[in-house]
Coordinates of C-alpha atoms (C1' of nucleotides) in Angstrom, one line a residue:
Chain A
X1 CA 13.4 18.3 -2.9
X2 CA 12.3 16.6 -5.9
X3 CA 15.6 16.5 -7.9
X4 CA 15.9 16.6 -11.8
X5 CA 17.6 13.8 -13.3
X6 CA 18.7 12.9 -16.9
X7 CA 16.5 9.5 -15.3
X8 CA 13.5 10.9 -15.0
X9 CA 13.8 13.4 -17.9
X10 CA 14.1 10.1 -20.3
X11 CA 11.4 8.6 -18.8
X12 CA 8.7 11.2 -18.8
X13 CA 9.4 12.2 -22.4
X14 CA 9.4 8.5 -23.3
X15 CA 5.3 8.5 -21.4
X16 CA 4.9 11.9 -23.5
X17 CA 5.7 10.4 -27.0
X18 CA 3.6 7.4 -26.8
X19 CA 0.1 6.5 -26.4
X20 CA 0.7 3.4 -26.4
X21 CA 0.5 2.8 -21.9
X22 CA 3.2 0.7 -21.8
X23 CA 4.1 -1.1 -18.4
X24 CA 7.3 -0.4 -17.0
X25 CA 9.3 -2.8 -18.2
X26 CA 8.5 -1.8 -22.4
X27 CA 9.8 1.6 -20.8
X28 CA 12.9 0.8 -18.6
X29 CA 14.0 -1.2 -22.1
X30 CA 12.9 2.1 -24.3
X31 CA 15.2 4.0 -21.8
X32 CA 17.8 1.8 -22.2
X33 CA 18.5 3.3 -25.4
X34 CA 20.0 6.8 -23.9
X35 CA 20.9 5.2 -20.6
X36 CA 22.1 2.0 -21.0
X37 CA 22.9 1.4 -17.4
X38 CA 19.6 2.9 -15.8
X39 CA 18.6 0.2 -14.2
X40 CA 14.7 -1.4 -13.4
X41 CA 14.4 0.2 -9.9
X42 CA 14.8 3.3 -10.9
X43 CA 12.3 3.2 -13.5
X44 CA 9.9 1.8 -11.0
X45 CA 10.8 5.0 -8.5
X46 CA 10.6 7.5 -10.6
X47 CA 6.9 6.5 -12.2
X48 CA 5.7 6.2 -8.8
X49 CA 7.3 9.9 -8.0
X50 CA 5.8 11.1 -11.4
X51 CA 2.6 9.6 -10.4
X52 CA 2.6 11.1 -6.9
X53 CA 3.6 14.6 -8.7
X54 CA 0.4 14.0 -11.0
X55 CA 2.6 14.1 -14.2
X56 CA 1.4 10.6 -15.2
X57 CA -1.2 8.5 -14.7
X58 CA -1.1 4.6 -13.5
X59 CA -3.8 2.2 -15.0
X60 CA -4.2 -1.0 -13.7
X61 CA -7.3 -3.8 -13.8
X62 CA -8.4 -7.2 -13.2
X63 CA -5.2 -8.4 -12.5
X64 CA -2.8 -7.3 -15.5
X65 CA 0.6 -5.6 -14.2
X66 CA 0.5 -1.8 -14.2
X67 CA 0.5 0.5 -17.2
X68 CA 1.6 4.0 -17.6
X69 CA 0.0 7.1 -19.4
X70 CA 1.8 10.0 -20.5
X71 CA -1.7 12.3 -20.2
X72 CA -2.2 13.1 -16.7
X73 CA -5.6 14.5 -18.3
X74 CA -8.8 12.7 -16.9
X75 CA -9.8 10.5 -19.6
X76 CA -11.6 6.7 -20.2
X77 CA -9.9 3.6 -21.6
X78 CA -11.1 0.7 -23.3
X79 CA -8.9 -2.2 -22.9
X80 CA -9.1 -4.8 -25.6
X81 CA -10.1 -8.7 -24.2
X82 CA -8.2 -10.5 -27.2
X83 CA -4.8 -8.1 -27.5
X84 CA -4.7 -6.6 -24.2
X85 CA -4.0 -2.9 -25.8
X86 CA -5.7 0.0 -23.7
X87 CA -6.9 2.3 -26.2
X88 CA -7.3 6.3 -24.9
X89 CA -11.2 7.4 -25.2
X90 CA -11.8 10.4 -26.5
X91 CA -14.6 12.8 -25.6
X92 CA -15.3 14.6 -21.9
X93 CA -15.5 12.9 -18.8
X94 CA -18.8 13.3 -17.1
X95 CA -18.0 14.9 -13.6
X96 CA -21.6 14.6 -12.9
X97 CA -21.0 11.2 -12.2
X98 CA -19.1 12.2 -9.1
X99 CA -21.6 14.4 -7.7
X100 CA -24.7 12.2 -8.3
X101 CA -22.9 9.7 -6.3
X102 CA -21.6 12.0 -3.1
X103 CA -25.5 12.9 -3.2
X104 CA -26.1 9.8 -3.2
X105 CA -24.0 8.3 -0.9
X106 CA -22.7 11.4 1.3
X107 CA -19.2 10.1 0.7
X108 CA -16.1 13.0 -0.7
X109 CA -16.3 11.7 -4.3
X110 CA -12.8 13.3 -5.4
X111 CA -12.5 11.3 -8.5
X112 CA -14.0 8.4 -11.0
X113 CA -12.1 6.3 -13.5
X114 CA -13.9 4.2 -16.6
X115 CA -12.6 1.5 -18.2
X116 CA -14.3 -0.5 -21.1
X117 CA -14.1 -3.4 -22.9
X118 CA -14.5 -5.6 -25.7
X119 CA -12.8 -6.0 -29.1
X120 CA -10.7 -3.5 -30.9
X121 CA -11.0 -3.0 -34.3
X122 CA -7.9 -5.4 -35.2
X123 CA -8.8 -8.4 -33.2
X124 CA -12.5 -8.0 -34.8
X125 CA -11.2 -8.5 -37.8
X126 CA -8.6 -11.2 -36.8
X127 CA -11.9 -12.9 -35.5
X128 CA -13.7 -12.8 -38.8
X129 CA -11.5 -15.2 -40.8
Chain B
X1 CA -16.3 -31.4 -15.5
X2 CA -16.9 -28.8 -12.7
X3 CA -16.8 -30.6 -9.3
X4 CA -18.5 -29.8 -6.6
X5 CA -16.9 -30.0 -3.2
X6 CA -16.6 -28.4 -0.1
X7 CA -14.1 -26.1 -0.2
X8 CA -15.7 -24.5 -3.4
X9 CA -18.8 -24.1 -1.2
X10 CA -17.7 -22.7 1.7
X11 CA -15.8 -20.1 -0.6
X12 CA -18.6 -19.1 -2.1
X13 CA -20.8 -19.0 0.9
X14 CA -18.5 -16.8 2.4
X15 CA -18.5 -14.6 0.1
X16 CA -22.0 -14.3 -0.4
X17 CA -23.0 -13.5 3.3
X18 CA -20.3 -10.5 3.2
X19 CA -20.4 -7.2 1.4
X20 CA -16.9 -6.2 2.4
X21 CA -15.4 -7.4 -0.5
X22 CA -12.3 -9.4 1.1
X23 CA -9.3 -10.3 -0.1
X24 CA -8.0 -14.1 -0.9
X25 CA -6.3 -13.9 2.3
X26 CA -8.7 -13.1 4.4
X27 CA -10.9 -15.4 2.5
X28 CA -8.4 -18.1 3.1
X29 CA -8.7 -17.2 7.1
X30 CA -12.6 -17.2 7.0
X31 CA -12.8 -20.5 5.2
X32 CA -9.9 -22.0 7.5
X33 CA -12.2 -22.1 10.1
X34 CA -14.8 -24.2 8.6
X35 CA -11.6 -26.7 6.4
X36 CA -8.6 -26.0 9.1
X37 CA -6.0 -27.8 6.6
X38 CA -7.2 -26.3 3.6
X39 CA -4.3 -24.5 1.3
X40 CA -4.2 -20.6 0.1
X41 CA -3.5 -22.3 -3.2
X42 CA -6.9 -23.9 -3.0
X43 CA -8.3 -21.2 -2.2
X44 CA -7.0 -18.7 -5.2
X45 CA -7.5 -22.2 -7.5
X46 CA -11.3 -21.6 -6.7
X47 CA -11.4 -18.2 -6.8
X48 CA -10.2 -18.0 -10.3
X49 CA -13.1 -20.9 -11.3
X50 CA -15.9 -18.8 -9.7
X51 CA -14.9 -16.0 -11.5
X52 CA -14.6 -17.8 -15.0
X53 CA -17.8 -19.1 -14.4
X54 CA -19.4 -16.0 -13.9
X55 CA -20.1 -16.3 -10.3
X56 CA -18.0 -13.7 -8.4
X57 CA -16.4 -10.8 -10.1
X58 CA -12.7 -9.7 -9.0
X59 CA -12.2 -6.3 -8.4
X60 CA -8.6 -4.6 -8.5
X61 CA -7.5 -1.3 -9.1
X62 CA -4.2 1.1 -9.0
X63 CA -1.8 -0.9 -7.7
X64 CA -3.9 -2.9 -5.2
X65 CA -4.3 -6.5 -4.6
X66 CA -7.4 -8.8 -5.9
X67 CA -10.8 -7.8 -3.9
X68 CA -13.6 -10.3 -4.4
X69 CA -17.1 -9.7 -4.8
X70 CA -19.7 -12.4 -4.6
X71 CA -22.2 -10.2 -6.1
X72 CA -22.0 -11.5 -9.7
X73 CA -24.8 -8.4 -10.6
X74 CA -23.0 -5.5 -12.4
X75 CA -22.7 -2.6 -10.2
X76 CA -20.5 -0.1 -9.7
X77 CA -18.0 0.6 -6.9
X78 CA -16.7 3.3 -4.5
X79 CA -13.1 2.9 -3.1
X80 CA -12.0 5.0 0.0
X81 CA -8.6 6.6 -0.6
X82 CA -8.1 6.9 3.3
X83 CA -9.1 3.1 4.5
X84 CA -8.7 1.6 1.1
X85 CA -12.7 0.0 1.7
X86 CA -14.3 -0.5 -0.8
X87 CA -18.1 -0.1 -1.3
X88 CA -21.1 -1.0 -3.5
X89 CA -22.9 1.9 -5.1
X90 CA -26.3 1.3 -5.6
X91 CA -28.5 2.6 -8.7
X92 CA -28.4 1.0 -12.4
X93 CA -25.8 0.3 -14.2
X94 CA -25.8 2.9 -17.5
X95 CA -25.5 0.2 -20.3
X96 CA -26.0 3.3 -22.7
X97 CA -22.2 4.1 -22.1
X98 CA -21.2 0.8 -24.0
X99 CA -23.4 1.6 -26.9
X100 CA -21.9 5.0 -27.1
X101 CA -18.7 4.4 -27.0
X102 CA -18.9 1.5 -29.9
X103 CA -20.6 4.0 -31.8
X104 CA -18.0 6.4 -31.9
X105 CA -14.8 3.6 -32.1
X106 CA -16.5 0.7 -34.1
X107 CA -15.1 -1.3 -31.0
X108 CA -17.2 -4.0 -29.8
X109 CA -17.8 -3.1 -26.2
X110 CA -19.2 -6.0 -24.2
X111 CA -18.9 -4.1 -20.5
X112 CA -17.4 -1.7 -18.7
X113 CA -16.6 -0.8 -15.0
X114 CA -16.7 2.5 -13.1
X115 CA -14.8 3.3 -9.7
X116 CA -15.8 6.1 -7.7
X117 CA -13.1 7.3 -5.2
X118 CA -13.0 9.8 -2.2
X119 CA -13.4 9.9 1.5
X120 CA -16.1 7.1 3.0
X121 CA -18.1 8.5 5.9
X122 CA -16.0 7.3 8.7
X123 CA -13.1 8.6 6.9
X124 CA -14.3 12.1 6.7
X125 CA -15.7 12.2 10.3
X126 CA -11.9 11.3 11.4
X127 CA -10.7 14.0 9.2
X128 CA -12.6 16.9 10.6
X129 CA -10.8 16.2 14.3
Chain C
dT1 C1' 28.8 20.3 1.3
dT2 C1' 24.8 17.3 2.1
dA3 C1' 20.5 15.4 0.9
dT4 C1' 18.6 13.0 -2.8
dT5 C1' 18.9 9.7 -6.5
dT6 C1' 21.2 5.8 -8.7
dG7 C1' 22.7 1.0 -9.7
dC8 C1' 22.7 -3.4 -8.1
dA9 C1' 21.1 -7.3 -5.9
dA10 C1' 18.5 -9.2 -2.6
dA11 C1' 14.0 -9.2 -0.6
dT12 C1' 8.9 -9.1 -0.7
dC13 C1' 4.4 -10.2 -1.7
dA14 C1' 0.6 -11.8 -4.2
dT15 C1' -0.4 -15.4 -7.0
dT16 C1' 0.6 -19.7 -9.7
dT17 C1' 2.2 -24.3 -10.5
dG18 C1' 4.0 -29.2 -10.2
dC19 C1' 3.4 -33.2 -8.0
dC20 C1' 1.4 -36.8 -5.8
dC21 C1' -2.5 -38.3 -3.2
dG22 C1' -7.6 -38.4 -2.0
dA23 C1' -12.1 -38.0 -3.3
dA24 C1' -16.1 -37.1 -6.7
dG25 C1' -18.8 -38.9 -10.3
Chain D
dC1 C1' -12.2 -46.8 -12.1
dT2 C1' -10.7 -42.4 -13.9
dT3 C1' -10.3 -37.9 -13.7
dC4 C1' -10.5 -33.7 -11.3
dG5 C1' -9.6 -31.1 -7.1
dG6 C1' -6.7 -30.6 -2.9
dG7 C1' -2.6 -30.0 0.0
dC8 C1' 1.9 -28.7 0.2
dA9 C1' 5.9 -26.5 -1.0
dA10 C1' 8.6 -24.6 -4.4
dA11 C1' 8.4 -21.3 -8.4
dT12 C1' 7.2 -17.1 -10.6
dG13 C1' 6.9 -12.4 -11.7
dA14 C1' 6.0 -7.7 -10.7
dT15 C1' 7.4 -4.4 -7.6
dT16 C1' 10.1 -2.7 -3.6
dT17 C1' 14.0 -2.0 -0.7
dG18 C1' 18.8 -1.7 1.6
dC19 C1' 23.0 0.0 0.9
dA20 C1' 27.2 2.2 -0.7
dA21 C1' 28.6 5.2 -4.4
dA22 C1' 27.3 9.1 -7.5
dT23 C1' 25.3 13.5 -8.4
dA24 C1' 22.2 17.6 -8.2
dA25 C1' 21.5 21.7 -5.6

DNA sequence: TTATTTGCAAATCATTTGCCCGAAG
DNA sequence: CTTCGGGCAAATGATTTGCAAATAA
């Protein structure tokens, strides 16, 4: 099981040249441009299999449609307020966050995820003027 | 501007006497019992003013639907990936984790929100049978 | 061959909106 | 009064799904 398709090829190297975590519909029209037949549903499938396989990584908050990251590495975001861009953090994720909590709480703390927010450099300055 | 009347209130009252973080619909149900003719329309319509104004927060994450918290107070969150609950964490909020990261983008960073996920207690207690 | 994946279109599901009426200020 | 909020139903928009045909193994 777990089939490889010229499909999902496409679409996973599409996620690994951007950083950009576009939603699925910037990729199923980026895809578009080898396959111009693929169609929507199958870009929707195969993100969710990727995602299930840990290849890529879904983000999604406070309402906005899903986004897609190419860097299945555990990492933080910061999401802009004004432009809506999520913008990769650099720097190590603190694990310890995980374990102060299960001690805290006794649950299985298996993962964390941190998003930020605020302005991004761009919409600061679009702000000034 | 900003009415008050009593569907607003028995929205928010609901959601400040429960700390399972429903969603709209089973808002909607709650609040049907007190206003049996009142709409889910209303009821999302108010949902998004409380949270404008700062009184509620709206929690959603990977793919889920809209959880609402009527703890306006930032704190962070635990979300079972067996029974979907999700839970308030208690302990401060680290406010230093905004100042570092503005530091090290030039970002303006004006909050940020941290999910904790794993197996809740009943969850693990069910697993080990 | 034969099980999985695709394309297509229709279906779902949460959420939003238009419209007209009733109620708050 | 006059304007905002409510009820209802229809609209929206992202995502999922059923199905027959295509394709990877």
């Amino acid at each position: 099981m777990e089939r490889k398709t010229k499909q999902k090829e496409s679409i996973i190297n599409i996620l690994r040249q951007t950083t950009s975590h576009p939603d699925a519909d910037w990729i199923y029209e980026r895809v578009r441009q080898e396959i111009p037949n693929i169609s929507l549903g199958t870009v929707y499938r195969n993100l969710k299999s990727l995602k299930e396989s840990g290849q890529i990584q879904e983000l999604n908050s406070m309402g906005e449609m899903s986004h897609f990251d190419g860097n299945a590495e555990p990492h933080y975001h910061f999401r802009c307020d004004c432009c809506g861009r999520i913008i990769d953090i650099e720097g190590p994720v603190d694990k310890t966050i995980e374990k102060r909590v299960a001690r805290k709480t006794g649950f299985r703390v298996t993962r964390h995820s941190l998003e930020v927010g605020g302005l991004c450099l761009d919409c600061q300055r679009a702000q000034n003027q």
